[in-house]
Coordinates of C-alpha atoms in Angstrom, one line a residue:
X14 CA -0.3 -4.7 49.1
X15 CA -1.7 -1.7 47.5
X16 CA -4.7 -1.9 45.2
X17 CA -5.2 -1.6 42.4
X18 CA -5.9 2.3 41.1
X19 CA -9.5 1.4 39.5
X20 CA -12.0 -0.4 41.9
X21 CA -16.1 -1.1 41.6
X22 CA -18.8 -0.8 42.8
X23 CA -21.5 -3.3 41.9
X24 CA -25.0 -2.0 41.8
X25 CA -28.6 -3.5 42.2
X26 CA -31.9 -3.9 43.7
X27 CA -30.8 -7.0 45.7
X28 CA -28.1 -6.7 48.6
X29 CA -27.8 -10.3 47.7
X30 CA -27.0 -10.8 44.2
X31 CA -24.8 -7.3 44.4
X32 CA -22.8 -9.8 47.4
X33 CA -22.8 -12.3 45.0
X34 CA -21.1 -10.9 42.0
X35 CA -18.3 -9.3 44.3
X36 CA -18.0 -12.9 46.0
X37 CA -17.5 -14.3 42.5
X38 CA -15.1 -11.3 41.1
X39 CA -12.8 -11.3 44.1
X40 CA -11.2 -14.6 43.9
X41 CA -9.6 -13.8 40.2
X42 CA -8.9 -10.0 40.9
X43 CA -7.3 -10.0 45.0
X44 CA -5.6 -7.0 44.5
X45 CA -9.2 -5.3 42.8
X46 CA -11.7 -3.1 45.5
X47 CA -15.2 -4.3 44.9
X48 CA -17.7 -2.8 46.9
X49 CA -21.6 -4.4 47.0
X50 CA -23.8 -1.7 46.9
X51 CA -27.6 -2.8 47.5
X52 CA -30.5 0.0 45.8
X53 CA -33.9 -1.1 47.5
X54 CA -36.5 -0.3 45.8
X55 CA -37.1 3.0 48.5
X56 CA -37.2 5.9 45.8
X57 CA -33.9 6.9 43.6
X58 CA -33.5 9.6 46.2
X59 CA -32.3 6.6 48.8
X60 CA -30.8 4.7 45.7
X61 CA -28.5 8.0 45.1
X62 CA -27.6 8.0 48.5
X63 CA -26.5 4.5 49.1
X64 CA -24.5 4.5 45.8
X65 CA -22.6 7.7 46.5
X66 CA -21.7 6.4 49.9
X67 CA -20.3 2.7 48.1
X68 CA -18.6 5.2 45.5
X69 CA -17.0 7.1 48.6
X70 CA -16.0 3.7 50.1
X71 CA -14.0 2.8 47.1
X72 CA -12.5 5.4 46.3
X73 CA -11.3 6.0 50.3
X74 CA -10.1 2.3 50.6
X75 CA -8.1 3.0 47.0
X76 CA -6.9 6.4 47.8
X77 CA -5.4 9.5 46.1
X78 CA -6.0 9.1 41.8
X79 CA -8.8 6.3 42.3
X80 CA -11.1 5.5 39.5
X81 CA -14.6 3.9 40.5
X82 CA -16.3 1.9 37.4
X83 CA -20.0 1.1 38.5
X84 CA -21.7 -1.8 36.9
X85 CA -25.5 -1.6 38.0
X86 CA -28.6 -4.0 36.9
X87 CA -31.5 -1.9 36.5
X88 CA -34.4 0.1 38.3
X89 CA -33.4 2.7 41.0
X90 CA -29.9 1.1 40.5
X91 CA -29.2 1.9 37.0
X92 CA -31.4 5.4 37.5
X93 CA -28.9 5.8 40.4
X94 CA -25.5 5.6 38.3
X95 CA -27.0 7.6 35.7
X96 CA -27.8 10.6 38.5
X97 CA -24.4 9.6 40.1
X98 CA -22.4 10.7 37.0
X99 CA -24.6 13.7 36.1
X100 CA -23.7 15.5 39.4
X101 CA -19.7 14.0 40.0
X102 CA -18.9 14.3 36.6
X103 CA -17.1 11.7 34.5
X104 CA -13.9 12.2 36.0
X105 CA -13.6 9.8 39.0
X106 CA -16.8 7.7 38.2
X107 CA -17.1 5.5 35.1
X108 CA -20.5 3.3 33.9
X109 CA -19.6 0.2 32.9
X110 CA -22.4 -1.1 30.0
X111 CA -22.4 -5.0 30.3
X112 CA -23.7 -8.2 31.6
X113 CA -23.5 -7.6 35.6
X114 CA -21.5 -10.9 36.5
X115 CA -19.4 -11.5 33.1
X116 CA -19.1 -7.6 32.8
X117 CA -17.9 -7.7 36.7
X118 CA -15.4 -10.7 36.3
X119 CA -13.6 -9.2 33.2
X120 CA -13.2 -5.5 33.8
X121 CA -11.5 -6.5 37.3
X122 CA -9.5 -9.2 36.1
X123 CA -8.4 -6.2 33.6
X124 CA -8.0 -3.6 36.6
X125 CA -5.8 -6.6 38.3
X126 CA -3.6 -6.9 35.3
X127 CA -2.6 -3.0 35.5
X128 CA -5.4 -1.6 32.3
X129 CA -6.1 2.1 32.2
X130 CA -10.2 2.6 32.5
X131 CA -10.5 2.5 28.3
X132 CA -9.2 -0.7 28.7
X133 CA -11.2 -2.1 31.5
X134 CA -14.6 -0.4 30.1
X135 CA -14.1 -2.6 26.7
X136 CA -13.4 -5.8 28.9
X137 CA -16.5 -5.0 30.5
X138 CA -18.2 -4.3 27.6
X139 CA -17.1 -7.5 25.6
X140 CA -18.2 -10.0 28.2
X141 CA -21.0 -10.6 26.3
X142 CA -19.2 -13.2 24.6
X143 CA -19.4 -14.8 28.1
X144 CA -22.8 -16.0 27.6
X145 CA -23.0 -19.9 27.0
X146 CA -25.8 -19.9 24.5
X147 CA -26.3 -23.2 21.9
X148 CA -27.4 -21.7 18.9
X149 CA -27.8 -24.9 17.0
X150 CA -30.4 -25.8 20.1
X151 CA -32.3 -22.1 19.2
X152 CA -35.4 -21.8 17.0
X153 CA -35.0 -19.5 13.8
X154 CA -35.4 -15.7 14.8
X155 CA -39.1 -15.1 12.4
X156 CA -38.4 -12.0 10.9
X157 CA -39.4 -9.2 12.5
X158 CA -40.1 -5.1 12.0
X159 CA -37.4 -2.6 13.0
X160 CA -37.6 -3.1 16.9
X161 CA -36.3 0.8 16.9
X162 CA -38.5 1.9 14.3
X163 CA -41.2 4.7 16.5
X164 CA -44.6 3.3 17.2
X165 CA -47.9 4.2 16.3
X166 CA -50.5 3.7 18.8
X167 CA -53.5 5.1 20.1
X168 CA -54.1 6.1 23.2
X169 CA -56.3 3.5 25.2
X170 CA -57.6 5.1 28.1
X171 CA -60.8 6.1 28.8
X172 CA -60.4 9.4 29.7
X173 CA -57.5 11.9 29.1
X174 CA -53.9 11.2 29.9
X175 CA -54.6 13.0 33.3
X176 CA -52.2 13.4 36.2
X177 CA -52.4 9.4 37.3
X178 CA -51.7 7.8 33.6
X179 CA -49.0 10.6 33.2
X180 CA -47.5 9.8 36.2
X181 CA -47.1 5.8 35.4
X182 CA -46.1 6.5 31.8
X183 CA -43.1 8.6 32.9
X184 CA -42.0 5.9 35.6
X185 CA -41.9 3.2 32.9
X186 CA -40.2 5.5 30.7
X187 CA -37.4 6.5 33.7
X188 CA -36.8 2.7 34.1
X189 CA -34.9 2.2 30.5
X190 CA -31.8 3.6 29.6
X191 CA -33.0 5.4 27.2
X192 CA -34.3 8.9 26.2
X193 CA -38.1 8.3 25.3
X194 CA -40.4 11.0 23.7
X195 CA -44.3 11.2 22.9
X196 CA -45.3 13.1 20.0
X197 CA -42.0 14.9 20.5
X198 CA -42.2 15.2 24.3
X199 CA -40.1 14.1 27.2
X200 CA -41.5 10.9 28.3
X201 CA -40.0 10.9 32.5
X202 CA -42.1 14.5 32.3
X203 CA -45.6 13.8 34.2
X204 CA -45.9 17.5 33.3
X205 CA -45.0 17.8 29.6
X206 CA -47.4 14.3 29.1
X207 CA -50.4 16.5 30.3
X208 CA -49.7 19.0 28.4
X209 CA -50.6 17.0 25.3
X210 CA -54.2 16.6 26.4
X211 CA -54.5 13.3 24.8
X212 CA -58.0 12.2 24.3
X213 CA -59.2 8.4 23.9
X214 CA -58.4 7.2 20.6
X215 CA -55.7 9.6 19.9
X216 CA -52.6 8.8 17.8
X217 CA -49.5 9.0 20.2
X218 CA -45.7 8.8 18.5
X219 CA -43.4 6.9 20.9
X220 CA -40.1 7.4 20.1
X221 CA -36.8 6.0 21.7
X222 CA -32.9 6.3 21.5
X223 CA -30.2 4.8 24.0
X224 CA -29.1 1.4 24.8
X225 CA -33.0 0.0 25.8
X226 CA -34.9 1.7 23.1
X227 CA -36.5 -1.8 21.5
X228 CA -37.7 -2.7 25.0
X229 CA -38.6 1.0 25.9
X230 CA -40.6 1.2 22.1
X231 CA -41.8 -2.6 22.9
X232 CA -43.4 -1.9 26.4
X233 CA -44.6 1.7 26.4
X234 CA -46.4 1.4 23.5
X235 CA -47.9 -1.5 24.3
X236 CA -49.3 -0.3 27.7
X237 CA -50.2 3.4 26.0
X238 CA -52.8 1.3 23.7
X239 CA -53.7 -0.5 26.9
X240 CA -54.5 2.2 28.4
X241 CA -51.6 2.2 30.8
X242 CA -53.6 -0.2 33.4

């Protein structure tokens, strides 16, 4: 039997949980390609690599007019996908934004019931309604500021925000999917973070936008005042 035109390719730092989700997918979507795809934590160079070969995988097993959807957790996975797209194009190669398993389980069970991609990315994107969560059993939320409100912080390192400090500030910035900026600068760029020649004690604007800007805001200023150790 033929399969199905769209297929995936499930992305993350752990062969084994990127096994799993496929294992748990495949039973409700037979006719559905779903191809593991394990990022180690080796550099996003590596990552890139291993996910463009899974990509190539599904899309040979599919054949002519395949569409790959990727789902990935996060890290060099996530960075990966991101990459992916940027040089393939969104023709071919969709990002699926979702919960990994519950995101993985609907959008095939829609690629097995014949849905274009529109159709599969908002099944993938509404399996967050998967989640068994008791509310009754939760604790009121306390209010709380704007989590995407930009922070104020100063800088808490003891000397300037030199080539080491730079460099770990724009890794934790590359790990959100986001697009993070201090005092208007690219946060991922070691080189435009020097540039600023923050001293001890000096106010730094962090600023996010994307789909992990409250944690990106949340941790990032919090280790800038910190001192980034």
């Amino acid at each position: 039997m033929a399969l199905a035109p769209i297929g995936f390719v499930i992305a993350s730092q752990s062969d084994t949980l990127a096994r799993g989700v496929c294992e748990v997918a495949a039973p409700m979507a037979p006719d559905v390609c779903l191809v593991a795809c394990g990022c180690h934590d080796e550099g996003l160079s590596r990552a890139l690599d291993h996910l463009a070969d899974a990509c190539s995988e599904a899309a040979h097993r599919i054949g002519q007019d395949a569409r790959i959807v990727i789902l990935a957790d996060m890290g060099p996975a996530k960075l990966a996908a991101h990459q992916l797209l940027n040089q393939w194009g969104e023709g071919n190669v969709a990002l699926g934004h979702g919960p990994l398993v519950e995101g993985a389980i609907a959008g095939a069970v829609a690629a097995q019931q014949g849905d274009n991609l529109e159709a599969v990315m908002r099944a993938i994107a509404g399996a967050v309604q998967f989640f068994d969560v008791d509310v009754l059993a939760l604790p009121p939320e306390p209010e709380r500021d704007d989590p995407y409100a930009p922070r104020h912080v100063a800088w808490g390192g003891s000397e300037l925000l030199g080539p080491r400090p730079a460099a770990r500030l724009a890794r934790m910035a590359s790990d959100y999917d986001a697009r993070v900026t201090v005092n208007g600068v690219d946060a991922t760029s070691v080189l435009a973070l020097m540039g600023l020649k923050l001293a001890p004690g000096d106010n730094m604007l962090v600023e996010a936008e994307g789909v992990e800007a409250s944690m990106a805001l949340a941790a990032i200023a919090d280790a800038c005042a910190n001192g980034l150790e």
